[in-house]
Short mmCIF file of C-alpha atoms and ligand atoms in Angstrom, two decimals:
data_model
loop_
_atom_site.label_atom_id
_atom_site.label_comp_id
_atom_site.label_asym_id
_atom_site.label_seq_id
_atom_site.Cartn_x
_atom_site.Cartn_y
_atom_site.Cartn_z
CA MET A 209 95.45 126.33 102.83
CA PRO A 210 92.14 124.45 102.90
CA HIS A 211 90.41 126.61 105.47
CA SER A 212 87.46 127.69 103.37
CA LEU A 213 86.57 124.08 102.62
CA ARG A 214 87.04 122.96 106.20
CA SER A 215 85.18 125.76 107.89
CA VAL A 216 82.07 125.02 105.87
CA ILE A 217 81.96 121.27 105.77
CA PRO A 218 82.45 120.23 109.38
CA ARG A 219 79.50 122.40 110.44
CA ALA A 220 77.32 120.75 107.81
CA ARG A 221 78.47 117.33 108.92
CA ARG A 222 77.82 118.08 112.54
CA ALA A 223 74.34 119.27 111.68
CA ARG A 224 73.63 116.11 109.74
CA ALA A 225 75.03 113.86 112.47
CA ALA A 226 73.00 115.72 115.06
CA LEU A 227 69.87 115.28 112.99
CA LEU A 228 70.37 111.56 112.50
CA ALA A 229 71.18 111.00 116.14
CA SER A 230 68.67 113.41 117.64
CA ALA A 231 66.08 110.95 118.93
CA ALA A 232 68.44 108.30 120.23
CA SER A 233 71.10 110.53 121.71
CA VAL A 234 69.00 112.56 124.12
CA CYS A 235 69.62 110.21 127.00
CA LEU A 236 73.33 109.90 126.16
CA ILE A 237 73.75 113.67 126.22
CA ALA A 238 71.78 113.87 129.45
CA ALA A 239 74.11 111.31 130.96
CA GLY A 240 77.19 113.21 129.67
CA VAL A 241 78.31 110.31 127.48
CA PRO A 242 80.18 111.47 124.37
CA SER A 243 78.85 110.39 120.99
CA PRO A 244 80.49 107.26 119.56
CA PRO A 245 83.55 107.73 117.32
CA GLU A 246 82.56 108.12 113.67
CA PRO A 247 84.46 108.41 110.42
CA LEU A 248 84.74 112.05 109.33
CA GLY A 249 85.68 113.74 106.09
CA ILE A 250 86.15 117.23 104.74
CA GLY A 251 83.16 116.91 102.43
CA ASP A 252 84.74 115.94 99.13
CA ARG A 253 81.77 115.23 96.87
CA LEU A 254 83.46 112.15 95.37
CA PHE A 255 85.16 110.81 98.52
CA PRO A 256 83.01 111.91 101.49
CA THR A 257 85.15 110.36 104.24
CA LEU A 258 88.60 111.31 102.92
CA GLY A 259 90.50 113.89 104.91
CA ASN A 260 89.53 115.11 108.35
CA PRO A 261 88.43 118.38 109.90
CA GLY A 262 90.11 120.35 112.67
CA TYR A 263 93.81 120.30 111.86
CA ASP A 264 96.32 121.12 109.16
CA VAL A 265 99.25 118.73 108.77
CA ARG A 266 102.63 120.44 108.50
CA SER A 267 104.84 117.36 108.18
CA TYR A 268 104.93 113.59 108.09
CA ASP A 269 107.88 111.56 109.29
CA LEU A 270 107.44 107.96 108.13
CA SER A 271 109.58 104.96 109.10
CA PHE A 272 109.20 101.56 107.47
CA VAL A 273 111.13 98.37 108.13
CA TYR A 274 110.95 96.00 105.14
CA PRO A 275 111.29 92.36 106.25
CA GLY A 276 112.60 91.13 102.88
CA SER A 277 109.28 89.55 101.99
CA ASN A 278 106.23 90.95 100.24
CA SER A 279 103.83 88.76 102.18
CA LYS A 280 104.66 90.11 105.66
CA PRO A 281 103.67 93.49 107.09
CA LEU A 282 106.30 96.20 107.46
CA ALA A 283 106.86 97.58 110.94
CA ALA A 284 106.12 101.30 110.76
CA VAL A 285 106.08 104.53 112.77
CA THR A 286 104.20 107.58 111.50
CA SER A 287 104.87 110.92 113.21
CA ILE A 288 102.67 113.84 112.26
CA ARG A 289 103.12 117.50 113.15
CA ALA A 290 100.01 119.58 112.65
CA LEU A 291 98.31 122.81 113.62
CA VAL A 292 94.92 122.55 115.36
CA THR A 293 92.46 124.71 113.39
CA GLU A 294 89.37 124.17 115.57
CA PRO A 295 88.96 122.86 119.15
CA LEU A 296 89.31 119.04 119.10
CA LYS A 297 88.25 116.44 121.65
CA ARG A 298 89.10 113.73 119.20
CA ILE A 299 91.48 113.51 116.24
CA ASN A 300 90.48 111.52 113.18
CA LEU A 301 93.18 110.20 110.86
CA ASP A 302 92.53 108.16 107.74
CA PHE A 303 93.96 104.65 108.18
CA ALA A 304 92.34 101.45 107.01
CA HIS A 305 94.84 98.64 106.49
CA GLY A 306 97.25 97.70 109.26
CA THR A 307 97.38 97.12 112.99
CA VAL A 308 97.86 100.05 115.33
CA GLN A 309 99.99 99.24 118.38
CA SER A 310 100.09 102.60 120.12
CA VAL A 311 99.33 106.28 119.70
CA ASP A 312 100.98 109.21 121.45
CA VAL A 313 99.63 112.76 121.30
CA ASN A 314 102.05 115.51 122.30
CA GLY A 315 104.21 112.92 124.04
CA ALA A 316 101.46 111.28 126.13
CA PRO A 317 99.78 107.96 125.39
CA ALA A 318 96.28 108.38 123.92
CA THR A 319 93.40 105.96 123.46
CA PHE A 320 92.33 105.05 119.95
CA THR A 321 89.77 103.03 118.02
CA SER A 322 88.71 102.42 114.43
CA ALA A 323 85.56 103.83 112.81
CA GLY A 324 85.06 103.06 109.13
CA GLU A 325 88.36 103.93 107.44
CA ASP A 326 89.35 106.34 110.23
CA LEU A 327 91.65 105.91 113.19
CA VAL A 328 89.92 107.92 115.93
CA ILE A 329 92.24 109.17 118.67
CA THR A 330 91.18 110.58 122.02
CA PRO A 331 93.95 112.63 123.67
CA ASN A 332 94.09 113.03 127.47
CA THR A 333 93.03 116.64 127.22
CA PRO A 334 91.08 118.49 124.51
CA LEU A 335 93.20 120.42 122.03
CA PRO A 336 92.60 124.18 121.76
CA LYS A 337 92.45 125.94 118.42
CA GLY A 338 95.82 127.24 117.32
CA SER A 339 97.84 124.73 119.33
CA ALA A 340 100.62 122.58 117.92
CA LEU A 341 99.86 118.88 117.59
CA ARG A 342 102.32 116.00 117.44
CA ILE A 343 100.93 112.51 116.86
CA THR A 344 103.05 109.36 116.82
CA VAL A 345 101.44 106.12 115.65
CA ARG A 346 103.24 102.77 115.90
CA HIS A 347 101.63 100.43 113.42
CA THR A 348 102.08 97.84 110.72
CA SER A 349 101.84 98.59 107.02
CA ASP A 350 100.52 95.60 105.13
CA PRO A 351 101.51 95.08 101.48
CA VAL A 352 98.95 92.30 101.04
CA ALA A 353 95.88 94.07 99.67
CA GLU A 354 92.41 93.45 100.96
CA LYS A 355 90.26 91.65 98.45
CA GLY A 356 88.64 94.07 96.04
CA ARG A 357 90.71 97.03 97.22
CA ASP A 358 93.39 98.43 94.92
CA GLY A 359 96.20 100.81 95.69
CA GLY A 360 98.63 101.54 98.45
CA TRP A 361 101.61 99.20 98.30
CA VAL A 362 102.08 97.51 94.93
CA ARG A 363 103.99 94.25 95.11
CA THR A 364 106.63 94.02 92.40
CA GLU A 365 108.79 91.04 91.38
CA ASP A 366 111.63 92.37 93.52
CA GLY A 367 110.01 94.46 96.25
CA LEU A 368 107.42 97.20 96.69
CA VAL A 369 106.35 100.53 95.22
CA MET A 370 103.42 102.79 96.08
CA ALA A 371 100.37 103.82 94.05
CA ASN A 372 98.17 105.87 96.37
CA GLN A 373 96.02 107.88 93.98
CA ALA A 374 93.28 108.74 94.68
CA ASP A 375 92.38 107.39 98.12
CA ALA A 376 94.93 104.74 99.07
CA ALA A 377 97.71 106.49 101.02
CA HIS A 378 95.78 105.62 104.17
CA LEU A 379 96.15 101.93 103.30
CA VAL A 380 99.88 102.48 103.87
CA PHE A 381 100.17 105.01 106.70
CA PRO A 382 97.82 107.06 108.94
CA CYS A 383 97.30 110.48 107.40
CA ASN A 384 94.98 113.28 106.42
CA ASP A 385 94.40 111.60 103.09
CA HIS A 386 93.17 114.44 100.93
CA PRO A 387 95.15 116.57 98.44
CA SER A 388 93.85 119.79 100.01
CA ASP A 389 96.21 119.20 102.96
CA LYS A 390 99.72 119.17 101.52
CA ALA A 391 102.66 118.70 103.89
CA MET A 392 106.41 118.10 103.99
CA PHE A 393 107.56 114.47 104.11
CA THR A 394 110.58 112.63 105.53
CA PHE A 395 110.99 108.90 104.89
CA HIS A 396 113.21 106.38 106.69
CA VAL A 397 113.22 102.96 105.06
CA THR A 398 115.17 100.06 106.54
CA THR A 399 115.96 97.19 104.19
CA PRO A 400 117.90 93.92 104.33
CA GLU A 401 121.14 93.49 102.38
CA GLY A 402 120.73 93.63 98.60
CA TYR A 403 117.78 96.03 98.54
CA THR A 404 117.74 99.72 97.67
CA ALA A 405 115.10 102.15 98.94
CA VAL A 406 114.25 105.46 97.27
CA ALA A 407 111.48 107.91 98.14
CA ASN A 408 110.21 111.32 97.04
CA GLY A 409 112.66 114.17 97.38
CA VAL A 410 116.38 114.00 97.94
CA PRO A 411 118.57 111.61 99.95
CA VAL A 412 119.52 112.89 103.39
CA ARG A 413 121.64 109.99 104.68
CA THR A 414 122.25 106.27 104.41
CA GLU A 415 123.13 104.31 107.55
CA ARG A 416 124.33 100.71 107.55
CA ALA A 417 124.17 98.62 110.72
CA GLY A 418 123.98 94.89 111.40
CA GLY A 419 123.40 93.88 107.78
CA GLU A 420 120.60 96.40 107.33
CA THR A 421 120.53 99.80 105.68
CA THR A 422 118.32 102.73 106.60
CA TRP A 423 117.71 105.16 103.73
CA THR A 424 116.42 108.64 104.59
CA TYR A 425 114.80 110.99 102.05
CA ARG A 426 113.14 114.36 102.47
CA THR A 427 110.93 116.49 100.25
CA GLU A 428 111.86 120.14 99.74
CA HIS A 429 108.31 121.06 98.71
CA PRO A 430 104.90 120.26 100.20
CA MET A 431 103.22 117.16 98.80
CA ALA A 432 99.78 115.54 98.79
CA THR A 433 99.53 112.09 100.42
CA GLU A 434 98.34 110.57 97.13
CA LEU A 435 101.71 111.47 95.57
CA ALA A 436 103.92 109.74 98.16
CA GLN A 437 106.31 107.17 96.72
CA VAL A 438 108.61 104.62 98.34
CA SER A 439 110.44 102.14 96.15
CA ILE A 440 112.03 99.10 97.78
CA GLY A 441 113.69 96.66 95.42
CA ARG A 442 116.72 95.06 93.85
CA THR A 443 117.20 98.24 91.93
CA VAL A 444 119.93 100.61 90.79
CA VAL A 445 119.74 104.38 91.03
CA LEU A 446 121.09 106.12 87.92
CA HIS A 447 122.13 109.75 88.17
CA ARG A 448 122.30 112.37 85.44
CA ARG A 449 121.74 116.09 85.02
CA GLY A 450 118.83 117.96 83.48
CA PRO A 451 118.40 121.65 82.56
CA HIS A 452 120.26 124.11 84.85
CA GLY A 453 121.99 121.16 86.56
CA LEU A 454 118.74 119.66 87.88
CA PRO A 455 119.58 116.30 89.45
CA ILE A 456 117.77 113.44 87.69
CA ARG A 457 117.72 110.05 89.34
CA ASP A 458 116.03 107.04 87.83
CA VAL A 459 115.24 103.86 89.75
CA VAL A 460 115.18 100.69 87.67
CA PRO A 461 115.52 96.94 88.24
CA ALA A 462 119.26 96.22 88.23
CA GLU A 463 118.88 93.57 85.52
CA ASP A 464 117.01 95.92 83.17
CA GLN A 465 119.39 98.88 83.24
CA ALA A 466 120.81 98.46 79.72
CA LEU A 467 117.40 97.70 78.24
CA LEU A 468 115.82 100.84 79.73
CA GLU A 469 118.69 103.30 79.23
CA PRO A 470 117.51 104.51 75.77
CA TRP A 471 114.24 105.65 77.36
CA LEU A 472 115.81 107.16 80.47
CA GLU A 473 118.21 109.37 78.54
CA LYS A 474 115.29 111.30 76.97
CA THR A 475 114.13 112.82 80.26
CA ALA A 476 116.47 115.84 80.29
CA ASP A 477 115.27 116.97 76.86
CA GLN A 478 111.65 116.42 77.87
CA ILE A 479 112.11 118.62 80.96
CA ALA A 480 113.68 121.32 78.75
CA TRP A 481 110.68 121.04 76.37
CA MET A 482 108.21 121.46 79.25
CA GLU A 483 110.18 124.40 80.68
CA LYS A 484 109.92 126.15 77.31
CA LYS A 485 106.14 125.67 77.40
CA VAL A 486 105.27 126.53 81.00
CA GLY A 487 108.33 127.69 82.93
CA PRO A 488 110.83 126.27 85.43
CA TYR A 489 110.57 122.67 86.65
CA PRO A 490 108.93 123.02 90.07
CA PHE A 491 110.87 120.53 92.24
CA GLU A 492 114.31 119.62 93.53
CA THR A 493 114.74 116.49 91.40
CA TYR A 494 112.98 114.23 88.90
CA GLY A 495 113.27 110.67 87.69
CA MET A 496 111.49 107.59 86.44
CA LEU A 497 110.76 104.65 88.71
CA ILE A 498 110.30 101.62 86.47
CA ALA A 499 108.78 98.67 88.27
CA ARG A 500 108.46 95.01 87.45
CA ALA A 501 104.75 94.88 88.21
CA GLN A 502 101.49 94.53 86.33
CA THR A 503 99.80 97.81 87.19
CA GLY A 504 98.19 98.75 83.88
CA PHE A 505 98.85 102.43 84.67
CA GLU A 506 101.60 104.98 85.26
CA LEU A 507 101.49 107.42 88.15
CA GLU A 508 102.95 110.90 88.65
CA THR A 509 104.31 110.41 92.17
CA GLN A 510 106.05 113.64 93.11
CA THR A 511 109.65 113.93 91.81
CA LEU A 512 109.66 110.19 90.94
CA SER A 513 107.01 109.02 88.48
CA LEU A 514 106.03 105.36 88.55
CA PHE A 515 106.04 103.38 85.29
CA GLU A 516 105.24 99.79 84.54
CA LYS A 517 108.23 98.10 82.86
CA GLU A 518 105.96 96.60 80.19
CA LEU A 519 105.31 100.07 78.74
CA PHE A 520 108.93 100.10 77.54
CA THR A 521 109.31 96.45 76.58
CA ALA A 522 105.97 95.49 74.97
CA SER A 523 106.32 95.61 71.19
CA SER A 524 102.72 96.81 70.81
CA TYR A 525 103.50 100.40 71.88
CA PRO A 526 105.16 102.58 69.24
CA LYS A 527 108.15 104.71 70.27
CA TRP A 528 106.36 108.07 69.88
CA TYR A 529 103.53 106.81 72.09
CA VAL A 530 105.82 105.64 74.90
CA GLU A 531 107.64 108.98 74.81
CA SER A 532 104.37 110.89 74.96
CA ILE A 533 103.31 108.87 78.03
CA ALA A 534 106.63 109.66 79.73
CA LEU A 535 105.95 113.33 78.92
CA HIS A 536 102.41 113.00 80.32
CA GLU A 537 103.75 111.92 83.74
CA LEU A 538 106.48 114.56 83.65
CA SER A 539 103.97 117.34 82.91
CA HIS A 540 101.98 116.25 85.99
CA GLN A 541 104.88 117.51 88.13
CA TRP A 542 103.57 120.99 87.22
CA PHE A 543 99.91 120.08 86.75
CA GLY A 544 98.68 117.90 89.63
CA ASP A 545 101.76 117.81 91.87
CA SER A 546 103.10 121.35 92.28
CA VAL A 547 99.59 122.70 91.65
CA SER A 548 97.34 120.03 93.15
CA PRO A 549 93.55 119.75 93.11
CA ARG A 550 91.61 121.21 96.05
CA THR A 551 88.93 118.55 95.60
CA TRP A 552 88.75 115.41 93.47
CA SER A 553 86.21 117.13 91.19
CA ASP A 554 89.17 119.28 90.09
CA LEU A 555 90.90 116.17 88.71
CA TRP A 556 90.46 117.41 85.13
CA LEU A 557 93.03 120.12 85.93
CA ASN A 558 95.58 117.30 86.39
CA GLU A 559 94.60 114.97 83.59
CA GLY A 560 93.38 117.51 81.04
CA HIS A 561 96.69 119.37 81.17
CA ALA A 562 98.83 116.23 81.20
CA THR A 563 96.91 114.92 78.17
CA TRP A 564 97.26 118.31 76.49
CA TYR A 565 101.07 118.32 76.79
CA GLU A 566 101.23 114.61 75.90
CA ALA A 567 99.36 115.43 72.64
CA LEU A 568 101.33 118.62 71.98
CA TYR A 569 104.61 116.72 72.41
CA ALA A 570 103.43 114.02 70.01
CA GLU A 571 102.55 116.73 67.51
CA GLU A 572 105.81 118.63 67.77
CA THR A 573 108.19 115.67 67.96
CA ALA A 574 106.38 112.94 66.00
CA HIS A 575 103.93 114.76 63.69
CA HIS A 576 100.78 113.39 65.29
CA SER A 577 98.26 116.14 64.63
CA MET A 578 96.70 117.76 67.70
CA GLU A 579 93.79 118.92 65.57
CA GLN A 580 93.03 115.39 64.37
CA ARG A 581 93.23 114.03 67.92
CA MET A 582 90.90 116.76 69.18
CA LYS A 583 88.48 116.23 66.32
CA ALA A 584 88.32 112.55 67.26
CA ALA A 585 87.86 113.50 70.92
CA TYR A 586 85.09 115.91 69.96
CA ALA A 587 83.24 113.12 68.19
CA LEU A 588 83.29 111.06 71.39
CA SER A 589 82.87 113.89 73.89
CA ASP A 590 79.08 113.70 74.32
CA ARG A 591 79.36 109.98 74.93
CA TRP A 592 82.15 110.54 77.50
CA ARG A 593 80.05 113.17 79.28
CA ALA A 594 77.09 110.81 79.40
CA LEU A 595 79.34 108.08 80.81
CA GLY A 596 81.47 110.05 83.28
CA GLY A 597 79.84 113.44 83.68
CA PRO A 598 81.09 116.87 82.52
CA PRO A 599 84.89 117.22 82.92
CA ALA A 600 84.69 119.39 86.06
CA GLU A 601 81.74 117.51 87.57
CA PRO A 602 82.73 113.88 87.20
CA LYS A 603 80.38 111.15 88.32
CA GLU A 604 81.26 109.23 91.46
CA PRO A 605 83.60 106.28 91.05
CA GLU A 606 81.87 102.91 90.98
CA ALA A 607 81.63 101.17 94.36
CA GLY A 608 84.80 99.23 95.14
CA GLN A 609 86.54 100.73 92.08
CA LYS A 610 87.77 104.15 93.14
CA ILE A 611 90.13 104.26 90.18
CA SER A 612 87.11 104.27 87.86
CA LEU A 613 87.00 108.03 88.45
CA PHE A 614 89.78 108.17 85.87
CA ARG A 615 87.52 108.10 82.81
CA PRO A 616 88.05 109.58 79.31
CA ASN A 617 86.01 112.68 80.28
CA VAL A 618 88.93 113.89 82.46
CA TYR A 619 91.66 112.89 79.94
CA ASP A 620 91.03 113.64 76.25
CA GLY A 621 87.61 115.02 77.18
CA ALA A 622 89.33 117.67 79.35
CA ALA A 623 92.21 118.26 76.91
CA LEU A 624 89.42 119.08 74.44
CA VAL A 625 88.30 121.87 76.80
CA LEU A 626 91.82 123.32 76.71
CA TYR A 627 91.81 123.08 72.92
CA ALA A 628 88.48 124.92 72.82
CA LEU A 629 89.93 127.54 75.19
CA ARG A 630 92.96 128.05 72.94
CA GLN A 631 90.62 128.43 69.96
CA GLU A 632 88.52 130.91 71.95
CA ILE A 633 91.24 133.19 73.41
CA GLY A 634 94.08 132.64 70.94
CA THR A 635 97.42 130.87 71.29
CA ALA A 636 99.33 133.79 72.86
CA ALA A 637 96.78 134.30 75.67
CA PHE A 638 96.46 130.55 76.21
CA GLU A 639 100.22 130.11 76.60
CA HIS A 640 100.35 133.09 78.96
CA LEU A 641 97.56 131.52 81.05
CA GLU A 642 99.38 128.19 81.31
CA ARG A 643 102.58 129.81 82.54
CA ALA A 644 100.69 132.05 84.95
CA TRP A 645 98.69 129.11 86.35
CA VAL A 646 101.70 127.08 87.46
CA ALA A 647 103.52 130.19 88.74
CA VAL A 648 100.62 131.63 90.77
CA HIS A 649 99.60 128.33 92.39
CA ARG A 650 103.03 126.72 92.76
CA ASP A 651 103.26 124.44 95.86
CA ARG A 652 99.58 125.03 96.60
CA THR A 653 96.17 123.62 95.81
CA ALA A 654 93.78 125.19 93.32
CA THR A 655 90.22 124.79 92.10
CA THR A 656 88.36 124.82 88.83
CA ALA A 657 86.96 128.24 89.79
CA ASP A 658 90.53 129.52 90.26
CA PHE A 659 91.34 128.40 86.70
CA GLU A 660 88.20 129.98 85.28
CA ARG A 661 89.02 133.27 87.06
CA LEU A 662 92.64 133.38 85.92
CA ALA A 663 91.63 132.57 82.33
CA SER A 664 89.16 135.47 82.34
CA THR A 665 91.83 137.79 83.77
CA VAL A 666 94.41 136.78 81.17
CA ALA A 667 91.91 136.96 78.31
CA GLY A 668 90.65 140.34 79.53
CA ARG A 669 87.00 139.28 79.37
CA ASP A 670 84.49 137.22 81.30
CA LEU A 671 84.70 133.57 80.19
CA SER A 672 82.16 132.17 82.67
CA ALA A 673 79.60 131.33 79.96
CA PHE A 674 82.31 129.56 77.96
CA PHE A 675 83.38 127.46 80.97
CA GLN A 676 79.79 126.77 82.03
CA GLY A 677 79.23 124.86 78.81
CA TRP A 678 82.66 123.31 78.35
CA LEU A 679 83.41 122.25 81.94
CA HIS A 680 79.96 121.84 83.48
CA GLY A 681 77.56 121.06 80.62
CA GLN A 682 76.06 117.67 79.81
CA LYS A 683 76.49 118.39 76.07
CA THR A 684 79.67 119.45 74.31
CA PRO A 685 79.37 123.06 73.04
CA PRO A 686 80.22 123.92 69.41
CA MET A 687 83.99 124.05 68.84
CA PRO A 688 85.17 127.62 68.19
CA GLY A 689 86.62 127.80 64.70
CA HIS A 690 85.34 124.34 63.76
CA PRO A 691 81.55 124.67 63.37
CA ASP A 692 81.53 121.46 61.31
CA TRP A 693 82.79 119.23 64.16
CA ALA A 694 80.08 116.91 65.45
CA SER A 695 79.70 114.91 68.63
CA GLY A 696 77.39 111.98 68.89
CA PRO A 697 76.99 108.38 69.92
CA ALA A 698 79.99 106.36 68.79
CA GLU A 699 82.09 103.44 69.93
CA ALA A 700 85.04 104.16 72.19
CA PRO A 701 88.43 103.45 70.60
CA ALA A 702 89.52 99.91 71.41
CA GLY A 703 92.70 99.12 73.31
CA ALA A 704 93.14 102.57 74.84
CA ARG A 705 95.67 102.36 77.63
CA GLN A 706 94.96 103.87 80.99
CA VAL A 707 97.36 106.66 81.91
CA GLY A 708 97.84 107.69 85.52
ZN1 ZN B 188 97.75 111.53 84.15
#
C-alpha cells in the first residue's frame, strides 16, 4: 500500500546520508567496510524516523507473558511476516524500550544492534526484492516508562493497557511503527490466575495450564501499529449484540461493572446512529475498554476503544458530553482506523471527522447546536492555525511531547473545515462524500489529497482552491453562508478536555 511514499523517500535519505558521510567514508568504502547502522524512516514530515523502508509487513504475531506485577518487564516474542520491497542487506525495525535477547531471520540467527530508536538486523545473506521475510525477535517489553516519554504500556490500578498513538507502539514491541504499513495481528497473552487479557479482534482460544492462562486474539482486518490494544487486568468482559448481530464486548474493572453499565448499554444505539450516517460498521466487533488509570485522554484502539474511568465517574462532565466523547471514539473506527492516515500530517482526517460526528450527535440527541459550536470554533480558528499550523499541515510536536501534535487545529479546527465544506457543496453532496470516503478506502490508508479529489468528484467541480485555503492556509477563509463570522485573537476556552 505505501509504495509511492517508500519509493521516493529512501532514495532521498540515501542521498542525504551519502552527502553527510562523503568525506569521511571514502576510506571505509575503499576498504569494503559497510556504513554503520543508522536509524531509518519513511520520511514522515512530523516523525522522520518512524517506519522503515524496504519491506511491507503482512502480519504480526505477538506473545506477552505478564508476571503479575506492573514494575517488571513482560517476556515477549514478536514474529513478523513481511514482503521485501527492495533489496535489503539490513532490516530496520522500530524498537526503543526493552532488551532484545535474540533475532532470527527466515529461521536462521541474525546479528542485531540498536541505532537511535531502531533495532538494526543483519541477516546472514542479503534479501532480494520480492522475497518473503520472517523475523522472530525474543525480547522484553517494559511497562515502566522512560522518564519524559509517554505512551506504550499504561499502568492501571489492576494491570496494563496500551496507548500507542502516535509513535509509541515501538516502546512495546518491535515493528514498522507507521500507519502507512497496516498488517494483520495475532496476540497471545499469558497471565497469572485472577487476570483477564483482551486484545483487538476476536478471541481464538483460551488455554489454562499450571495456574496460568494464555488468551489468544486475532484481528480480521488490517490494523496500524498505533491502534494495537492489549488489556491485562482484574476485569470482566461483558457481551451484548449491536446492529445486525454485531458482537459487542466491553472490558471493565470487575468492581465497577454496575457503575458503568448505564454507559455501556448505549453503544449499540450509537453504532446504529453512525451506520445511518456513513454506512456499515467496518470491523468484526466493538467495545469499550474502561481503565482505572489517569490518562487524561481516550483512544480509538481498533475494535476496542480505551477510556479513562474518570470520564464516567467525575461529576464535572455532563451526560450529553460523556456520550458525545464515546461517540467520538466510536466514529474513529471508520475515520482513523478502517481508513487510516498515510502520514501524520493527515491526522485531521481522523480528528476532524471524529469531532464532526461528536458535535453532530450532541446536536441531534442533546440539542447542542452545531452552528453555535462552529461559530465559536471560527472565532478561534486563526489563533489555532497560528499555534498549530493549518489543519492539514500541522506544526511538529514539541520535543519530548509527541502527543502535543494533538492540538485544537486538528479537532474543532478541522471539524470547522468539514462544516465549511458542507456549506459549500450542500448537505446531500457532503453526506454522499462521507459515505463514499469510508467505502472507497475501507481497510486502507488515505491522504488529504485523496479526500480533496473525492470531494471534487462528488461535488462535480474542482474544489482545490477551496481546500487550499481551508486545509493549507495560515488564515481562516470566509465561511460560506456566514459572511459575518469573524476570526481573531481570543483566549482559548478553559478546561477543554483532550480527546484521543
Ligand atoms: Zn479523536
